[in-house]
XYZ file of C-alpha atoms in Angstrom:
479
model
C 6.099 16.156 -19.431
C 8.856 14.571 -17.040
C 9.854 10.742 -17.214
C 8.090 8.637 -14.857
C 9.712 7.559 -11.910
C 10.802 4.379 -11.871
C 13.649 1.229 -11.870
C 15.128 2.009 -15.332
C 15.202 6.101 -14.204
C 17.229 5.381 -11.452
C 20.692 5.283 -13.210
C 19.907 8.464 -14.530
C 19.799 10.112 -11.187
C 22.442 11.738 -9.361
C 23.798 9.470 -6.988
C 22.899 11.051 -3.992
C 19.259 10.976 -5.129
C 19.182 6.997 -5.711
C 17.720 4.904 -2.551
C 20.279 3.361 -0.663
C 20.172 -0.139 -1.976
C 18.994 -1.890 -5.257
C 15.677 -2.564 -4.764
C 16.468 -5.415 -7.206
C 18.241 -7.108 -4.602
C 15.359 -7.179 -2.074
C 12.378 -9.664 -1.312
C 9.490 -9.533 1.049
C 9.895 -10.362 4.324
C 8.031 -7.465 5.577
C 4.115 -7.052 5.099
C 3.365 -3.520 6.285
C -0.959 -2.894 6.320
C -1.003 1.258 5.147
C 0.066 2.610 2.566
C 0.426 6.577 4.088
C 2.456 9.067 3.370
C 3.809 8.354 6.714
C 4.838 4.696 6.663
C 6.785 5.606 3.290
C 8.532 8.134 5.352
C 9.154 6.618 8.709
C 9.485 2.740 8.469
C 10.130 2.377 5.322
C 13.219 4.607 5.514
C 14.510 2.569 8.619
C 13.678 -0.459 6.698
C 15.721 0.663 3.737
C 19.002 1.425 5.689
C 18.577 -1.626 7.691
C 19.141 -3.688 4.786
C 21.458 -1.445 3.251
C 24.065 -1.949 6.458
C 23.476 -5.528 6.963
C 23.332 -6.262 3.375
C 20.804 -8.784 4.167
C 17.488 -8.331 1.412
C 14.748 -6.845 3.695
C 11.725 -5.811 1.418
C 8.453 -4.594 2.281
C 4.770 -5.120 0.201
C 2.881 -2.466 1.466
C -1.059 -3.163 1.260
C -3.525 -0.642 1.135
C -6.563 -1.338 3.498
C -8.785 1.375 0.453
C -7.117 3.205 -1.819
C -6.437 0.879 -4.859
C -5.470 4.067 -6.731
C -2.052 4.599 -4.558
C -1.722 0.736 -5.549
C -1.899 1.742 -8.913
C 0.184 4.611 -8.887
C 3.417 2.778 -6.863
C 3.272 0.033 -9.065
C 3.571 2.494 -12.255
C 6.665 3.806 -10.673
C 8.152 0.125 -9.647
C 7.267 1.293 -6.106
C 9.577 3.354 -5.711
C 8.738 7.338 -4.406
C 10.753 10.326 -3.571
C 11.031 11.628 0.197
C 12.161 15.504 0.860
C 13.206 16.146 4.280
C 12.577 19.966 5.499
C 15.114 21.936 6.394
C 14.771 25.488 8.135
C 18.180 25.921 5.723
C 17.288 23.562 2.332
C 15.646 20.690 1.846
C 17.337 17.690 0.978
C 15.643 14.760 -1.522
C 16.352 11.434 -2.398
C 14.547 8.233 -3.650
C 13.056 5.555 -1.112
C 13.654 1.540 -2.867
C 11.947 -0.459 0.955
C 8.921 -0.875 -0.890
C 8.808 -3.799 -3.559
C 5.569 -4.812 -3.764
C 1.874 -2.965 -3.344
C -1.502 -4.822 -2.653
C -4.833 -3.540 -2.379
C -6.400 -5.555 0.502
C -9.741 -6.414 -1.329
C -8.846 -7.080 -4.482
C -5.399 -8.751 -3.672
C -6.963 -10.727 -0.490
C -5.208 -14.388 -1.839
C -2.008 -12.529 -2.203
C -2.145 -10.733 1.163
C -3.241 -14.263 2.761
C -0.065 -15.643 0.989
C 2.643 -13.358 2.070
C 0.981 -14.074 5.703
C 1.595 -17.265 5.625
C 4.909 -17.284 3.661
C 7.766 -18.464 6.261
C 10.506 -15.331 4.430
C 8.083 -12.817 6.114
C 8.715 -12.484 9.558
C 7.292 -9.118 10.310
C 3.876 -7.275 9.850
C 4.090 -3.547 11.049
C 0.918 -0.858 10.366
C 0.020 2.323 9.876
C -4.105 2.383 9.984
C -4.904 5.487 12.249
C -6.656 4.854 15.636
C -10.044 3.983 14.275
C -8.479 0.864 12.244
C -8.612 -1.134 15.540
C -12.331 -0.846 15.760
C -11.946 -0.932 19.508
C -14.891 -0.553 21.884
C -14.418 3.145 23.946
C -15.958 0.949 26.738
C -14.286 -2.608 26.572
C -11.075 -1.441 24.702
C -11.446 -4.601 22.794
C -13.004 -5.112 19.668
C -16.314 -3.814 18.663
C -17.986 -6.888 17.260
C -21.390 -4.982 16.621
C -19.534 -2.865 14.670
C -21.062 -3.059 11.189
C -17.888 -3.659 9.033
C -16.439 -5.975 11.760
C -19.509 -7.995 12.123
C -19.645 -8.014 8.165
C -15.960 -9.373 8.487
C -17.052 -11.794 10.763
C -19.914 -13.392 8.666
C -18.240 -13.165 5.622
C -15.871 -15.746 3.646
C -12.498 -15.571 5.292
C -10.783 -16.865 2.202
C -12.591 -13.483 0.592
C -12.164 -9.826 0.111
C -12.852 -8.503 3.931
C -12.914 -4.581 4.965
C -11.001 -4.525 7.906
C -7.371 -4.684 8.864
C -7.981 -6.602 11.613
C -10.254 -9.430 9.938
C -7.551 -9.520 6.989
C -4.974 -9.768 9.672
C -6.720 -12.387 11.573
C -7.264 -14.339 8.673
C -4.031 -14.041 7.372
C -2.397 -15.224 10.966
C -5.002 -17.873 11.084
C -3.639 -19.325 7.762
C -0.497 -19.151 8.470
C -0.979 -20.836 12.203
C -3.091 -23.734 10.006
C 0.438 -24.078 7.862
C 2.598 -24.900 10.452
C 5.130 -21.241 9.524
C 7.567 -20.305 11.595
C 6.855 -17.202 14.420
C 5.880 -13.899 13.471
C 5.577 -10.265 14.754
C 3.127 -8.079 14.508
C 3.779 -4.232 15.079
C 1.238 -1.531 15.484
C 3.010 1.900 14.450
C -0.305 3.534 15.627
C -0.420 6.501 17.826
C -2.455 4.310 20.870
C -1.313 3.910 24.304
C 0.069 0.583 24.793
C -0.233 -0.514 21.087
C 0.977 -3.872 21.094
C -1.323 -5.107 23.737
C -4.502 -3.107 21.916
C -3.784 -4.880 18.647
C -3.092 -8.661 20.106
C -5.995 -8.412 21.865
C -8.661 -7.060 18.861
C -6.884 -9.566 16.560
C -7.299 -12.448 19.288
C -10.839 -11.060 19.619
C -11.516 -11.163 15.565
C -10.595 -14.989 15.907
C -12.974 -15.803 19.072
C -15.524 -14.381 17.780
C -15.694 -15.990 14.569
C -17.318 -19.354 13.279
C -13.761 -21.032 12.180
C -14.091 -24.494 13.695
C -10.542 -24.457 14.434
C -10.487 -21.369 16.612
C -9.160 -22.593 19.580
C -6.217 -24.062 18.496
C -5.579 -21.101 16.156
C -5.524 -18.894 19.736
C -3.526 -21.551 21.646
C -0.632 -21.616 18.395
C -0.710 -18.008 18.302
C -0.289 -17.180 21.823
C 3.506 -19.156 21.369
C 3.749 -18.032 17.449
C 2.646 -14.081 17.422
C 4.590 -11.582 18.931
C 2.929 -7.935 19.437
C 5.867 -5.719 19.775
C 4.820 -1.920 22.000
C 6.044 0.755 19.691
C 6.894 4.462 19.611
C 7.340 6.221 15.758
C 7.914 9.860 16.078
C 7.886 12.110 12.922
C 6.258 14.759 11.433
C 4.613 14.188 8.052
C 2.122 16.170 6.264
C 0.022 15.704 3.617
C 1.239 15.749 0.159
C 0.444 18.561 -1.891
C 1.004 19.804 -5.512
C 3.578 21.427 -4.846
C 5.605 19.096 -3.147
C 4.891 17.120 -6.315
C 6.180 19.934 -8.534
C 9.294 20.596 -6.149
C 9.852 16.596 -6.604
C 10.136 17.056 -10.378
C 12.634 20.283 -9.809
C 14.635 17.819 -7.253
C 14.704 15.053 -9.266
C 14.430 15.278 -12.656
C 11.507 13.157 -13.326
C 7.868 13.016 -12.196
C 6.929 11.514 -8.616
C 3.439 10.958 -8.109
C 3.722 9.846 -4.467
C 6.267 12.157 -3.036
C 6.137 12.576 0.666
C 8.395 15.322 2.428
C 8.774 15.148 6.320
C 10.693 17.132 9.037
C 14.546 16.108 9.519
C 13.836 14.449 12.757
C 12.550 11.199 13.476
C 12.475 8.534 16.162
C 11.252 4.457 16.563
C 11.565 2.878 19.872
C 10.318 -0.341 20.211
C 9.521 -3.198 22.679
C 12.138 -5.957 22.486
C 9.705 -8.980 22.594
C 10.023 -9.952 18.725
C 9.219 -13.730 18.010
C 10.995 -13.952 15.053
C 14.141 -12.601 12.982
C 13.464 -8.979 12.303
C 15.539 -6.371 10.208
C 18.008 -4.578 12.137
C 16.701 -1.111 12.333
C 19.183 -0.403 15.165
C 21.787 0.017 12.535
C 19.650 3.213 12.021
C 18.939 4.021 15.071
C 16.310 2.077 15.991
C 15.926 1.964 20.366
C 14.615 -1.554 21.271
C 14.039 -1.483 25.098
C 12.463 -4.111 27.607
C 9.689 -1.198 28.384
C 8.393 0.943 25.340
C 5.638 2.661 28.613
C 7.469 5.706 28.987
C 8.301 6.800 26.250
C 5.259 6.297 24.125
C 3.110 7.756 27.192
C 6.038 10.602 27.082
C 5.095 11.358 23.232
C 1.424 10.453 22.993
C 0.354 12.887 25.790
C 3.285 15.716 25.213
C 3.883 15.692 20.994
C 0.551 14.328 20.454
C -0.970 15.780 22.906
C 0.309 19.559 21.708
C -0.424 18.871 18.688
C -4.124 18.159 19.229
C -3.951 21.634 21.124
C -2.217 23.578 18.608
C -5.062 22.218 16.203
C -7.700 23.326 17.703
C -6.924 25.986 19.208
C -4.708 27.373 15.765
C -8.607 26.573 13.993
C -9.929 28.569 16.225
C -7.717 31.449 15.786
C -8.216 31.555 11.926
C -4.861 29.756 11.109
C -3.768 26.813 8.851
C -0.558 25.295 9.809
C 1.587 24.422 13.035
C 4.511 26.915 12.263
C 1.852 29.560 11.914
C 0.430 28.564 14.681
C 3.660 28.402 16.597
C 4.088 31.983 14.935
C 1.358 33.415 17.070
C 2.387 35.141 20.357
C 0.713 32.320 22.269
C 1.699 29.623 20.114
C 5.443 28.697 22.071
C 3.441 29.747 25.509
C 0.431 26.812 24.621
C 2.839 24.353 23.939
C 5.368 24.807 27.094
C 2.367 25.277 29.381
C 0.568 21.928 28.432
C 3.438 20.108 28.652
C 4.465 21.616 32.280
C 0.588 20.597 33.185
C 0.377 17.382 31.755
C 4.311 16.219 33.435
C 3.060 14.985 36.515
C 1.265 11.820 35.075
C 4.065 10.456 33.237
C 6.822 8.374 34.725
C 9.571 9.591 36.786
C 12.931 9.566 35.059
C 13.661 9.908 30.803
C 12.702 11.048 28.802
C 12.675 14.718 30.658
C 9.607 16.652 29.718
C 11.299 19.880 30.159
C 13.536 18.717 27.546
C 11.167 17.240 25.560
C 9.184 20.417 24.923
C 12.243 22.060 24.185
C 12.757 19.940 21.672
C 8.920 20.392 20.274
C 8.989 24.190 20.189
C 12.233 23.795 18.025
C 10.288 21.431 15.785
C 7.086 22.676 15.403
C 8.317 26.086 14.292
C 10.353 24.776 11.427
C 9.531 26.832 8.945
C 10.113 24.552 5.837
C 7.300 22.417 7.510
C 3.690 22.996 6.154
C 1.702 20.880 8.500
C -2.249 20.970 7.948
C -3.999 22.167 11.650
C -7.053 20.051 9.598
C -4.938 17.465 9.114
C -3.881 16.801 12.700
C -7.594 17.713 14.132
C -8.917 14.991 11.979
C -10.491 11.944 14.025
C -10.278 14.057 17.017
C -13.083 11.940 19.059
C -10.440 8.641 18.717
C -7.447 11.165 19.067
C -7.923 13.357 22.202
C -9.588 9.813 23.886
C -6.291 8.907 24.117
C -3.811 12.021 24.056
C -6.034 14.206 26.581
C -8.509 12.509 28.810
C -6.783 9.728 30.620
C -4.017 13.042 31.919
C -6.995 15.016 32.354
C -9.116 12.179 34.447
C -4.954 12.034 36.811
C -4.614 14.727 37.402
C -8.362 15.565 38.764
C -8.925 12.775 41.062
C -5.110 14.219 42.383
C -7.359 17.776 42.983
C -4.834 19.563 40.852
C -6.241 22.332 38.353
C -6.305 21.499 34.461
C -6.667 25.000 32.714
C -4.639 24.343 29.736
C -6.415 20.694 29.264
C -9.048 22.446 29.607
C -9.002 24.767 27.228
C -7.850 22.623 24.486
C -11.067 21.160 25.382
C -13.184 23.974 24.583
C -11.432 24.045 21.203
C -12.369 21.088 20.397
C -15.917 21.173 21.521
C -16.147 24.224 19.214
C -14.579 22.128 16.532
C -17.215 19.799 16.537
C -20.342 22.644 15.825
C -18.245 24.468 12.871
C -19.285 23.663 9.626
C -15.878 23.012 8.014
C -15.255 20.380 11.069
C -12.247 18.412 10.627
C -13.567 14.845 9.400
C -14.437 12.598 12.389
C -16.014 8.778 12.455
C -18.415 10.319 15.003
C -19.328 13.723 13.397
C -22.862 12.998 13.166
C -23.263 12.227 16.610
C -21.355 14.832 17.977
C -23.057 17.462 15.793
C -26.256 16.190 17.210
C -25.047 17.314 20.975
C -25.597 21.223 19.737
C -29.285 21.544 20.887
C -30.082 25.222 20.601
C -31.548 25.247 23.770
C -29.392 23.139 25.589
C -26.692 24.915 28.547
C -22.884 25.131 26.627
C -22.129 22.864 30.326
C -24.462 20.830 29.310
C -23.513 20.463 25.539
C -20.052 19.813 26.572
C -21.277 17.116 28.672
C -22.858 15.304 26.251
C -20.019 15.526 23.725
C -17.539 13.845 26.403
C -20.487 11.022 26.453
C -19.413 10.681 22.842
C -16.298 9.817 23.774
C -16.906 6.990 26.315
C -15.821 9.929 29.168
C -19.543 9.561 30.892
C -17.253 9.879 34.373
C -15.714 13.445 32.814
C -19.274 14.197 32.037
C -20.687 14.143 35.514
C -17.841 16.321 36.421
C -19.900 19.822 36.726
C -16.944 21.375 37.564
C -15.099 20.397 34.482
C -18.025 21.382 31.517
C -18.485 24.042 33.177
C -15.176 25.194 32.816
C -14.624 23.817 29.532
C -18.281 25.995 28.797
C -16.990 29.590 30.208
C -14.145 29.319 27.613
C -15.961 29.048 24.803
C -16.771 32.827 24.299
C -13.130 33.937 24.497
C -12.278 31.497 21.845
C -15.464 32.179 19.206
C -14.135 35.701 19.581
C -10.524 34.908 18.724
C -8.954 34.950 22.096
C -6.671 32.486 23.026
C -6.496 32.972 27.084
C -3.662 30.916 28.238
């Protein structure tokens, strides 16, 4: 068996392969909550060759809100991992030295509450999917009833807590207590105005709980927190074995966290930062006053496709995007969507036209194995906010939705199949699928799901959505 990767393996890698700095020469200043394949392959990286062309020592400690066993297995390897980028040509590998410290959020609660409060880190970016918000689909704050928020709540806030947001409120509350310096906190979640979602569940977490000292906590944080809007655009599937074995043929010793991603990737990000930051500009980082149109540009175009593609890919029998993108329809969904969906977003860059060029090019990359089951995943938090909001636009405008709608319909059929992509609300939609209830019907109640009870009362729409779910249980993808 291979070496391990880890510090003392890096002088026997080829040059090329080594991370662009000495992670010896880098602290913490950087507390990032997730510890995905995708952070290690999108901030991280930016990270890396910030501090690499400033020369100034920005680390990261990544903390993982559950899985104590990617803890485990960075720390073997001195937290260092190996990304592959891609290629339609050849992929290209090389070793990733941002992260310098791992914590598992429970177990490691004092040290997460320390780094917080620690006046070196001046940045807290994460990666926790949609449904790590715990935001009410009605109030769009947080959802205090909630069991593991309202366990949060009651519990010890010195303790181990289970969300991101209580550990986060915590943490910030400390550190407000202490008298540190400003911070900012940066949601690199795929949400429609991000910043603004996560100050406001985090401000929530902290009125709602029984600390004495709450209101001055809010009153120093509203001059002492920043939440930054972001955009982070890159493709990243799941790991699999062999990316692991091609990581041992790239690098000469074993990587048990490799991540591979597509060539391309993008961060744009609102320019409201309260504190000294690393400068991911050097690496082509856009910071711009207003972060609106381009994240509504990606989440309801990229995102939005790629919700589509999912489904509808499922429903054809397939596995990945590029086969997906394969099919003779899959180029024709893709363009069609993002010609229908145009009209909501704002007038000027970036051009949709152009942008779908660029996503047919990318998507049909065909070093890229992207999971359809992967992206489908969490589709009731997903298509809440990559769909239905350009769906509810362009209706009340009286102009016709057939390709929302049919991306729809594969998703309503996603939610009866037996090998359903995993969803917080599977249960419950499940449930909707009375035998005797009318498909209109059934649709209807599995947009109530979703917090769309306006979309529901649209007979016009299930109905629609209904009358295309034949075509697509028989393989037929009408576009």
């Amino acid at each position: 068996m291979s070496a391990l990767l880890n510090r003392a393996a890096l002088a026997r890698l080829a040059p090329e392969l080594r991370p662009a700095v000495d992670p010896a020469e880098l602290r913490t200043r950087v507390v990032h909550f997730g510890l995905g394949a995708f952070h290690r392959a999108h901030q991280a990286v930016y990270t890396e060759q910030a501090a690499a062309r400033s020369g100034e020592p920005w680390g990261i400690t990544a903390v993982a809100p559950r899985s104590a066993e990617t803890v485990r297995a960075l720390r073997d390897q001195d937290c260092l991992y190996s990304l592959t980028e891609r290629r339609p040509d050849a992929n290209v590998s090389r070793v990733v030295g941002a992260v310098v410290g791992a914590l598992a959020m429970g177990p490691d609660a004092k040290a997460v509450d320390a780094l917080l409060a620690d006046p070196e880190v001046t940045v807290v970016t994460l990666t926790v999917t949609e449904k790590g918000y715990h935001r009410s689909p009605l109030t769009g704050g947080l959802d205090t009833a909630a069991a593991s928020v309202a366990a949060d709540l009651a519990a010890d806030p010195d303790g181990p807590l289970s969300t991101v947001v209580g550990r986060l409120a915590a943490g910030l509350a400390a550190r407000m207590r202490a008298g540190a310096p400003p911070i900012s906190v940066v949601s690199c979640d795929n949400m429609a105005g991000n910043g603004a979602a996560l100050g406001r569940v985090v401000h929530d977490f902290v009125r709602a709980s029984a600390w004495p000292d709450r209101a001055e906590i809010l009153d120093r944080m509203a001059e002492a927190v920043a939440f930054p809007a972001t955009l982070v655009d890159r493709i990243v599937p799941a790991t699999s074995e062999a990316d692991r074995t091609a990581a041992v043929a790239a690098l000469g010793v074993r990587d048990a966290l490799p991540v591979t991603a597509e060539p391309y990737r993008q961060w744009v990000l609102e320019d409201s930062f309260a504190a000294v930051r690393p400068p991911w500009e050097r690496d082509g980082a856009l910071f711009v006053p207003d972060v609106a149109p381009h994240q509504l540009t990606k989440l309801r175009l990229l995102n939005g496709s790629h919700s589509a593609l999912a489904y509808l890919g499922t429903a054809a029998g397939l596995g990945t995007i590029a086969e997906t993108m394969a099919a003779d329809w899959g180029e024709r969904l893709v363009r069609t969507l993002c010609a229908e969906v145009a009209p909501t977003l704002p007038v000027g860059r970036p051009d949709p036209r152009a942008y779908a060029d660029d996503l047919v090019v990318r998507f049909r990359n065909p070093a890229m194995h992207h999971l359809l089951r992967q992206i489908g995943s969490d589709g009731s938090l997903k298509i809440t906010e990559r769909w239905l909001p350009a769906l509810r636009e362009l209706r009340a405008r009286g102009t016709s939705t057939p390709v929302l709608e049919l991306a729809l319909a594969a998703w309503v059929l996603s939610t009866r199949r037996a090998a359903a992509p995993t969803d917080p609300a599977a249960d419950t939609l499940a449930a909707c699928w009375e035998p005797a209830t009318r498909p209109a019907d059934t649709v209807g109640a599995l947009l109530r799901v979703l917090g769309a009870a306006d979309l529901a009362d649209d007979d016009a729409l299930t109905t629609a959505v209904a009358d295309r779910l034949p075509a697509l249980r028989a393989g037929r993808m009408e576009i």
